[in-house]
PDB file of C-alpha atoms in Angstrom:
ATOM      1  CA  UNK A 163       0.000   0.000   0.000  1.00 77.00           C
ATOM      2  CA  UNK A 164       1.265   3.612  -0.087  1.00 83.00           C
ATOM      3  CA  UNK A 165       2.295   5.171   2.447  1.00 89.00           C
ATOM      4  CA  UNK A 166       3.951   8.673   3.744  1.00 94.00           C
ATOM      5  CA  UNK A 167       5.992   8.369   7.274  1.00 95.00           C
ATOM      6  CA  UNK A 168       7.056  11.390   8.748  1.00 96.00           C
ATOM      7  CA  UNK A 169       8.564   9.533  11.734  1.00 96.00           C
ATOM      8  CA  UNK A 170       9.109  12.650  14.074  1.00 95.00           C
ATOM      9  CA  UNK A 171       5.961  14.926  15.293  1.00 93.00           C
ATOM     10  CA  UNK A 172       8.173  17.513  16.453  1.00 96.00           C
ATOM     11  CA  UNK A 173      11.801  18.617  15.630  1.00 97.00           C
ATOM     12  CA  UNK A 174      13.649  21.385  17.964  1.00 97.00           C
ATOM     13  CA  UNK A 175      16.343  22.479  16.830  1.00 97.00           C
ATOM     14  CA  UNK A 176      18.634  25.948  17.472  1.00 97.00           C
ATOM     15  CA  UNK A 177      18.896  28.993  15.050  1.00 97.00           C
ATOM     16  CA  UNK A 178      22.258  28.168  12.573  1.00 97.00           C
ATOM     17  CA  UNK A 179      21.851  24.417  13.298  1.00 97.00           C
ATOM     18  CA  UNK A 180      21.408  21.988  10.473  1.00 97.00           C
ATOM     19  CA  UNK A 181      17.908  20.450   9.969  1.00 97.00           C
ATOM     20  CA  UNK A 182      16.652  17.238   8.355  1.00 97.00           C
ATOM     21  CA  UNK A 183      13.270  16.211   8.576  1.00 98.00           C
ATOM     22  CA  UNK A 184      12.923  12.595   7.878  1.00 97.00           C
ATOM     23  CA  UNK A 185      10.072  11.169   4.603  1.00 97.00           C
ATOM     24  CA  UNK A 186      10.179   8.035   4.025  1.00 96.00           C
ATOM     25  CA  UNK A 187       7.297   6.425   1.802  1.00 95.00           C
ATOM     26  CA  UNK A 188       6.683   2.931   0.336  1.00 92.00           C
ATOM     27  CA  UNK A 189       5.317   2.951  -3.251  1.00 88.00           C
ATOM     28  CA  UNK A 190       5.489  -0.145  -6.078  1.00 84.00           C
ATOM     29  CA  UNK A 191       5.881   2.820  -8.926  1.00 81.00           C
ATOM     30  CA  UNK A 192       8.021   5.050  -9.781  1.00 82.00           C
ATOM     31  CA  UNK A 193       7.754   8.208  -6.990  1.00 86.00           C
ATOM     32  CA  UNK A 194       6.662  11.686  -7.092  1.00 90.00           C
ATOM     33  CA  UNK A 195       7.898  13.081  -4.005  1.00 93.00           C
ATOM     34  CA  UNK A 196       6.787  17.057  -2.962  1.00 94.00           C
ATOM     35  CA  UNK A 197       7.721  18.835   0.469  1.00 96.00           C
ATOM     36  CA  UNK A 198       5.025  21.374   1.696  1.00 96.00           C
ATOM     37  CA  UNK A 199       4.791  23.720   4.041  1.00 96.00           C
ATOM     38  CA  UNK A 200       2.531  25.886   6.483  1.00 94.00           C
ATOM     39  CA  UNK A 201       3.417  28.797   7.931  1.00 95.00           C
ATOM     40  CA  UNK A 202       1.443  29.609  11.586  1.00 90.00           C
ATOM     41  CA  UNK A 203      -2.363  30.369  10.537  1.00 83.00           C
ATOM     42  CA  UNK A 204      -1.047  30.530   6.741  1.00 87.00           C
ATOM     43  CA  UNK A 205      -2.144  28.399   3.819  1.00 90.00           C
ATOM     44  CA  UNK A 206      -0.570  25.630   3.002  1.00 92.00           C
ATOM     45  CA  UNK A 207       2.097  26.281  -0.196  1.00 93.00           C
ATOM     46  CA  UNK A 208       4.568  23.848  -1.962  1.00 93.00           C
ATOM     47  CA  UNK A 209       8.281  24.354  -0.631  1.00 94.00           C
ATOM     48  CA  UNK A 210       9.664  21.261  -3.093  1.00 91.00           C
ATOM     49  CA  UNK A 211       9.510  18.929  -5.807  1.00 90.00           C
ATOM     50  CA  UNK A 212      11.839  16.043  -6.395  1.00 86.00           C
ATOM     51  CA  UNK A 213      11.591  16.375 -10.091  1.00 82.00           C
ATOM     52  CA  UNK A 214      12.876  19.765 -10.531  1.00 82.00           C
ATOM     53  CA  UNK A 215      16.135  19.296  -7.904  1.00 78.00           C
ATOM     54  CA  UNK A 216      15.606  22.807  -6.844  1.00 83.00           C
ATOM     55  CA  UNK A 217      16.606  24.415  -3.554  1.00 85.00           C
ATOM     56  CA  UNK A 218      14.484  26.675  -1.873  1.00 88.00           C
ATOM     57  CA  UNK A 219      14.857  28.970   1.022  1.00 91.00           C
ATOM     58  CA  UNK A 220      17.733  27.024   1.273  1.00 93.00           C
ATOM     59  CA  UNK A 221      16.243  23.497   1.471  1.00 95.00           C
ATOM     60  CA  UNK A 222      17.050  20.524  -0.659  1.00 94.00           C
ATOM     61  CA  UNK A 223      15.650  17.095  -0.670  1.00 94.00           C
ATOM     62  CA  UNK A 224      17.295  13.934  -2.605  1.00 89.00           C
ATOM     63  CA  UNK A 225      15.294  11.913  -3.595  1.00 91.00           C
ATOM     64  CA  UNK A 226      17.043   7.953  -2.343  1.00 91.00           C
ATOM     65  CA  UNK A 227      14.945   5.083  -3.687  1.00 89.00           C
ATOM     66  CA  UNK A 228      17.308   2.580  -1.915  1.00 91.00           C
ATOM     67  CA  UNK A 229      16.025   3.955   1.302  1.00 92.00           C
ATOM     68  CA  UNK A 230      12.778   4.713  -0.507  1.00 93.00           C
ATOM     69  CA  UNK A 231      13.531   8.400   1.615  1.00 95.00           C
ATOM     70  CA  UNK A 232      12.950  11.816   0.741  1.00 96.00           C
ATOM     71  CA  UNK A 233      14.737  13.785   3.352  1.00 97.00           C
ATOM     72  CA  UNK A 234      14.407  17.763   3.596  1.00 96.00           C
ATOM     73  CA  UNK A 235      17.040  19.328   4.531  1.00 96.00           C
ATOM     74  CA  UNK A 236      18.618  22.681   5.460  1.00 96.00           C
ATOM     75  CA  UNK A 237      22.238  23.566   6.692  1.00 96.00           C
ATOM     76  CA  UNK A 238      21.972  26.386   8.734  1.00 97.00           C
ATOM     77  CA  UNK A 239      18.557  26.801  10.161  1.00 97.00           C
ATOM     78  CA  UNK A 240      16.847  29.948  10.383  1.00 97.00           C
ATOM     79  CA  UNK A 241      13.882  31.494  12.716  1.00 96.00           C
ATOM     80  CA  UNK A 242      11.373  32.307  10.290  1.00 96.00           C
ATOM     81  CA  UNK A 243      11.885  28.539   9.098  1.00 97.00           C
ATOM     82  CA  UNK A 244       9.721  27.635  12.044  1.00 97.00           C
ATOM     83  CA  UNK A 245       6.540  25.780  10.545  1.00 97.00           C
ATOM     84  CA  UNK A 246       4.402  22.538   9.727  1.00 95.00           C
ATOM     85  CA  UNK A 247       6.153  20.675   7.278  1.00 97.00           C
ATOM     86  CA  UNK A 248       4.454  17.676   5.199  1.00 96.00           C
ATOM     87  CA  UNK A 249       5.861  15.024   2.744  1.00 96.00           C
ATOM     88  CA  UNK A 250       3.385  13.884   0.061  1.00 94.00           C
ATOM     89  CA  UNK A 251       3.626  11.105  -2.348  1.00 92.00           C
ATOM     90  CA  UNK A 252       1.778  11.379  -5.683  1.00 89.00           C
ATOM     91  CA  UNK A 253      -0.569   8.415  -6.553  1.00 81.00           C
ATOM     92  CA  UNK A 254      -0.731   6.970  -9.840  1.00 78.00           C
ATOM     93  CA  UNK A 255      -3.277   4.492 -10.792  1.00 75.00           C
ATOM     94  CA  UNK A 256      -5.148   5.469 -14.223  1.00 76.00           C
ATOM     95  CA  UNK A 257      -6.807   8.286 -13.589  1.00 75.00           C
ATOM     96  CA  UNK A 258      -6.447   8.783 -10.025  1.00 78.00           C
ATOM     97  CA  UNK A 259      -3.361  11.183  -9.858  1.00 80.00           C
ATOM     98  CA  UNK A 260      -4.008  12.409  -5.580  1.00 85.00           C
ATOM     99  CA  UNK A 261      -1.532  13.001  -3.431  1.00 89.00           C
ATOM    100  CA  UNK A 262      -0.934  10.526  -0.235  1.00 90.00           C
ATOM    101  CA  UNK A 263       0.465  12.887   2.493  1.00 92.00           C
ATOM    102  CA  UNK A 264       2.200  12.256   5.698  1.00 93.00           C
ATOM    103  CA  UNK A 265       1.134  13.451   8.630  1.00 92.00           C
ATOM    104  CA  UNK A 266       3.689  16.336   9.006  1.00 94.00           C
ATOM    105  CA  UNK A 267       6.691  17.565  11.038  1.00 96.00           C
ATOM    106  CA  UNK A 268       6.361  20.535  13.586  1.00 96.00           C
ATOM    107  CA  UNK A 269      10.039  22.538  12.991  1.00 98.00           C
ATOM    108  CA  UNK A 270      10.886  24.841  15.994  1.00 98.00           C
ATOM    109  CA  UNK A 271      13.724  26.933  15.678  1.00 97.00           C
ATOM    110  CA  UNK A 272      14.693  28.585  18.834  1.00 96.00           C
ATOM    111  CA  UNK A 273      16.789  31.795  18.998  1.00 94.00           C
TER     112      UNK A 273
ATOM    113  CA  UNK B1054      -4.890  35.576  -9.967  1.00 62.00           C
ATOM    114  CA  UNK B1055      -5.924  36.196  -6.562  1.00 77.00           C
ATOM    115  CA  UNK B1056      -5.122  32.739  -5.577  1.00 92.00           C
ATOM    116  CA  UNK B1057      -8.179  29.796  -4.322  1.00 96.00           C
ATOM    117  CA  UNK B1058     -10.668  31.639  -3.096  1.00 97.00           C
ATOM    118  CA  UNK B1059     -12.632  29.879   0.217  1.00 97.00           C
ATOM    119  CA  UNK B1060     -15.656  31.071   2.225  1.00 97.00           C
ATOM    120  CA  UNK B1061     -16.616  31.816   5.291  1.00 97.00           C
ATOM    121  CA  UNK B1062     -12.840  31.958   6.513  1.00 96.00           C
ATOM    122  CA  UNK B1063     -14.781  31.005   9.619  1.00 96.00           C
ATOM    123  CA  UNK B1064     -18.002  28.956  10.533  1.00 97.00           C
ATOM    124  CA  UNK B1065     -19.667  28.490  13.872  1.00 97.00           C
ATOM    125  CA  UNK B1066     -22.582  26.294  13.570  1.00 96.00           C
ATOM    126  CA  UNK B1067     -24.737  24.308  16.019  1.00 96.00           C
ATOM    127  CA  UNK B1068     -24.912  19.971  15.751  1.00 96.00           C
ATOM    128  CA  UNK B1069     -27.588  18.821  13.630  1.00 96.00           C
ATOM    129  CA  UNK B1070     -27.431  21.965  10.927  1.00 97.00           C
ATOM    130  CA  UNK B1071     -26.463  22.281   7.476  1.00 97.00           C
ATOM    131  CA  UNK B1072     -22.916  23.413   6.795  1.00 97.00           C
ATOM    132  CA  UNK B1073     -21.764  24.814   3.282  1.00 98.00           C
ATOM    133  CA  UNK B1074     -18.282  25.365   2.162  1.00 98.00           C
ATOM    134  CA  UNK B1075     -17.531  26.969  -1.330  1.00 98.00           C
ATOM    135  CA  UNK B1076     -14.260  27.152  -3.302  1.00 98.00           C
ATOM    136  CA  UNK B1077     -13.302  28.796  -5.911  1.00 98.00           C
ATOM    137  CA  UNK B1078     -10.434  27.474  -7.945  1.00 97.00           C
ATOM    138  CA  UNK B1079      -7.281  29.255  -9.803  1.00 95.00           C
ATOM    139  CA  UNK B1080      -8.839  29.843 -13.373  1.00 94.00           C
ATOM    140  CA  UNK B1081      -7.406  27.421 -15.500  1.00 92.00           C
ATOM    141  CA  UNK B1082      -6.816  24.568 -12.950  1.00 93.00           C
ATOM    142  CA  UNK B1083      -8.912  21.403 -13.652  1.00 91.00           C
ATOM    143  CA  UNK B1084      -7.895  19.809 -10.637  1.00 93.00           C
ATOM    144  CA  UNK B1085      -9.778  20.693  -7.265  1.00 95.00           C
ATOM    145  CA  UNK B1086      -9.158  19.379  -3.822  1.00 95.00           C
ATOM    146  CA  UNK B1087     -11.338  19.481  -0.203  1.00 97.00           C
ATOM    147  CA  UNK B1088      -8.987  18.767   2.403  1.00 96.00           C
ATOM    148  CA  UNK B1089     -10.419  18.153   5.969  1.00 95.00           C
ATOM    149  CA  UNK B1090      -7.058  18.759   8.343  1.00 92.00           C
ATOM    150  CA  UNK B1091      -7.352  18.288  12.278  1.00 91.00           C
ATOM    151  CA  UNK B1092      -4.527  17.668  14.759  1.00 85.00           C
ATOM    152  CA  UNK B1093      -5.340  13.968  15.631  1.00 85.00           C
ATOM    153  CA  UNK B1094      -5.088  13.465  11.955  1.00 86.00           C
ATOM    154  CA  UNK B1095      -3.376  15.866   9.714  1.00 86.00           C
ATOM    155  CA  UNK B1096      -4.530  16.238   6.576  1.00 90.00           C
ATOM    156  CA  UNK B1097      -7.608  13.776   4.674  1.00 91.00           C
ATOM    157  CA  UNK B1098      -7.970  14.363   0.911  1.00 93.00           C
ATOM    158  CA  UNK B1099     -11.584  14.356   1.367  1.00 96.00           C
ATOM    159  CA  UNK B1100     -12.495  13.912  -2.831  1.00 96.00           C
ATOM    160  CA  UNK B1101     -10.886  15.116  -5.623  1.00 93.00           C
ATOM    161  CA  UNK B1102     -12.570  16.290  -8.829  1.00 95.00           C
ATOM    162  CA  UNK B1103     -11.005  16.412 -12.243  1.00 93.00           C
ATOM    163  CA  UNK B1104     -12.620  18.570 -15.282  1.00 93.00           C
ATOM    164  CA  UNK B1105     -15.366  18.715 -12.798  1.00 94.00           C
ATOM    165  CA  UNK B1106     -16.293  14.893 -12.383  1.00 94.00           C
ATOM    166  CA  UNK B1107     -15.289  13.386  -9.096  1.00 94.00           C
ATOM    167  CA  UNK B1108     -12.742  11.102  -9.382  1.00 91.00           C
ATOM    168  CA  UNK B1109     -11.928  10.254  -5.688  1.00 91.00           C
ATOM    169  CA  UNK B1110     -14.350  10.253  -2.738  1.00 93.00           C
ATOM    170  CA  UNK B1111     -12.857   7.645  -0.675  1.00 91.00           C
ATOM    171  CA  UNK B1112     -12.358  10.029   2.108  1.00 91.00           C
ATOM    172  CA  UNK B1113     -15.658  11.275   2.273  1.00 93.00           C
ATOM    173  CA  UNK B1114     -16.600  10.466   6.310  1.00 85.00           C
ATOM    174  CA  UNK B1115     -20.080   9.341   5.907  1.00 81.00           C
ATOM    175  CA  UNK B1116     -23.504  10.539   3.838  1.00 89.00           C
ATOM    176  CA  UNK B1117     -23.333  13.091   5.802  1.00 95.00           C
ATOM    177  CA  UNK B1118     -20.852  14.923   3.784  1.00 96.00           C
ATOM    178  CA  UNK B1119     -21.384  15.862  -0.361  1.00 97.00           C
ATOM    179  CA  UNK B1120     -19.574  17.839  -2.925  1.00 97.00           C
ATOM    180  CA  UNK B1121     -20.360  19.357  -6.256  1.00 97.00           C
ATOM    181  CA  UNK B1122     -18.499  20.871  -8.802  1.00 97.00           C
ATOM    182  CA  UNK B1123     -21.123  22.323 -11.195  1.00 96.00           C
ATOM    183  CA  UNK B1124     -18.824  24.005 -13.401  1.00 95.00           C
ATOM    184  CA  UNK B1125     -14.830  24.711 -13.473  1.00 94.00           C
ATOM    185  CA  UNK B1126     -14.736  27.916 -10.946  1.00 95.00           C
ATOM    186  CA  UNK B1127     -16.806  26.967  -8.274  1.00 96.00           C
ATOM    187  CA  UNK B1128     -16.974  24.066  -5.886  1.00 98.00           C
ATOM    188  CA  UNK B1129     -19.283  23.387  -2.752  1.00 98.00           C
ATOM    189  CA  UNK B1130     -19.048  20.836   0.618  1.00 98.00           C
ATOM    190  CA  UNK B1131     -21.897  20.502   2.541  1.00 98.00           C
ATOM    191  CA  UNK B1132     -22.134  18.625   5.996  1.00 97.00           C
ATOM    192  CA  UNK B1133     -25.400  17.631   6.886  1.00 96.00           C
ATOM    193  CA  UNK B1134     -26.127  17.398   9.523  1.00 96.00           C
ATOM    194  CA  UNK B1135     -23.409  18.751  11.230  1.00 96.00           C
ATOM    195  CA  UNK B1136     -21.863  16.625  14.410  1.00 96.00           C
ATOM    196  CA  UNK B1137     -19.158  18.245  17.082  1.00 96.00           C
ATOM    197  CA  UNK B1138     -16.511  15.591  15.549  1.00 94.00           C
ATOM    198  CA  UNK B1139     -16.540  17.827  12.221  1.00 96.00           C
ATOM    199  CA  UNK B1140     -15.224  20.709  13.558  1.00 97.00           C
ATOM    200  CA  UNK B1141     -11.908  20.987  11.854  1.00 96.00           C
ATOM    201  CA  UNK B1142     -10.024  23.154   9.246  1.00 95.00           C
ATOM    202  CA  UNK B1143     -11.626  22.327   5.880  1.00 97.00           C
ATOM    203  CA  UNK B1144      -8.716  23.142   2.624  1.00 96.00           C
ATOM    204  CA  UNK B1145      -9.567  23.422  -0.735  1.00 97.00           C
ATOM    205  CA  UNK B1146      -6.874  23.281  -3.317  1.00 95.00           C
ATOM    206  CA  UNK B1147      -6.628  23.167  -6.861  1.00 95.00           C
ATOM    207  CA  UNK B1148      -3.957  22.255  -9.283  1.00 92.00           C
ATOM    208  CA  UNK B1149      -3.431  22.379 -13.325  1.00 89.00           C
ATOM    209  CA  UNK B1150      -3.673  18.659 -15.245  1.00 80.00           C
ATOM    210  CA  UNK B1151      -3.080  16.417 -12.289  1.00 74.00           C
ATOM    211  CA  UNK B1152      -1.130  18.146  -9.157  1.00 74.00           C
ATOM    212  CA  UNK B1153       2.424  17.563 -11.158  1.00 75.00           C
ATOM    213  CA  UNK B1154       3.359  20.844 -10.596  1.00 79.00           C
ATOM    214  CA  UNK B1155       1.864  21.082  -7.318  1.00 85.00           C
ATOM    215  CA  UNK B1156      -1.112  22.365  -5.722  1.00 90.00           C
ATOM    216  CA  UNK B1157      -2.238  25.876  -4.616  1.00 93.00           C
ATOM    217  CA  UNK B1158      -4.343  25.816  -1.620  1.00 95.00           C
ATOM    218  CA  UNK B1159      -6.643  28.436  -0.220  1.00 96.00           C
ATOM    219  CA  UNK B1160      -6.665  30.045   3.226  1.00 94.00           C
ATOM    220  CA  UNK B1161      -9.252  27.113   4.871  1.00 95.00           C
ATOM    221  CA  UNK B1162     -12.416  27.154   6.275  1.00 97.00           C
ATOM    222  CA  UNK B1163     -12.440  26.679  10.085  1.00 96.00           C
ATOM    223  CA  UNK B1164     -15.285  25.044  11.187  1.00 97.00           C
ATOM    224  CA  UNK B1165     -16.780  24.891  14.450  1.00 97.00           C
ATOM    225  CA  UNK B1166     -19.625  22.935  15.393  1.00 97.00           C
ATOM    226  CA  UNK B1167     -20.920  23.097  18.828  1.00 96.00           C
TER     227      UNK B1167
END
């Protein structure tokens, strides 16, 4: 079946610390793999896509099928970085393109 | 564009009445999302229509809950009759062709039923 895991709920971390939040998903095809995230009381808005290798705000996410992971990641994290994150894997059977999401990671960044 | 439009931004309702959410996509997306999200469990793709016809409702709760899309820039869910156990944040989102590119969501619809 497919599935999203976000293993951690909540991820503390200090301002100018590195920063990985942890996908990991279990699909037969080949994956689409996006990172989104929500701002406090903000909508929700697409941070990454695994097809277009992109960094943004200074995240990047490699896409490892070995590990079947799809790790976000940032080097030196920042304040304003503080926010619901979610991992989504993108269905495809015929028709039925949806996304299957995880069920997010809370990022603190502390002063 | 001035993005997916939802409304209300907020609804307080009492148990047992008739709820209505509308959505109005991105013109030009044919792709449009409800999204239920609560803390317990994060976000449920609720149904998903494509050029207007539904093409997944597996996450609809119960009867209780229905969605239309009568044409390409407008989109309802209604919950009726409303129970406590609804309240939540209610997303719509749309997308162009299939989500590829990613989805644009709106601000939400936070419901509370009491």
């Amino acid at each position: 079946a497919q599935r999203v895991t976000q293993p951690e709920k909540l991820l503390s971390v200090f301002k100018g610390a590195p920063v990985e939040l942890k996908c990991n998903y279990s699909y037969s095809g080949s994956p689409e793999l996006f990172w989104y995230v929500q701002y406090s009381r903000q909508r929700l808005q697409l941070l990454l896509r695994h097809i277009s290798r992109e960094s943004i705000k200074g995240f990047t996410a490699d896409l490892n099928k070995g590990e079947t992971s799809f790790h976000l990641k940032k080097p030196f994290a920042q304040e304003e970085d503080s926010a619901m994150y979610y991992c989504a894997l993108r269905f495809n059977a015929g028709n039925n393109r949806k996304l299957i999401w995880g069920l997010g990671t809370s990022l603190a960044v502390n002063p | 564009d001035a993005g997916v439009i939802q409304s209300p931004r907020h609804e307080v309702t009492e148990m047992g009445q008739e709820v209505t959410l509308r959505c109005k996509p991105i013109s030009g997306h044919n792709s449009l999302f409800w999204y239920r999200q609560t803390m317990m469990r994060g976000l449920e793709l609720l149904i998903y229509f494509n050029n207007n016809v539904p093409i997944d409702d597996s996450g609809m709760p119960e009867d209780r809950f229905s969605a239309k899309m009568p044409n390409a820039s407008f989109s309802t869910l209604k919950i009726q009759p409303s129970e406590p156990r609804d309240s939540a944040v209610y997303f719509c989102a749309s997308s162009f062709g299939q989500g590829g590119y990613g989805y644009t969501f709106g601000s939400g619809t936070r419901l509370t039923v009491v």
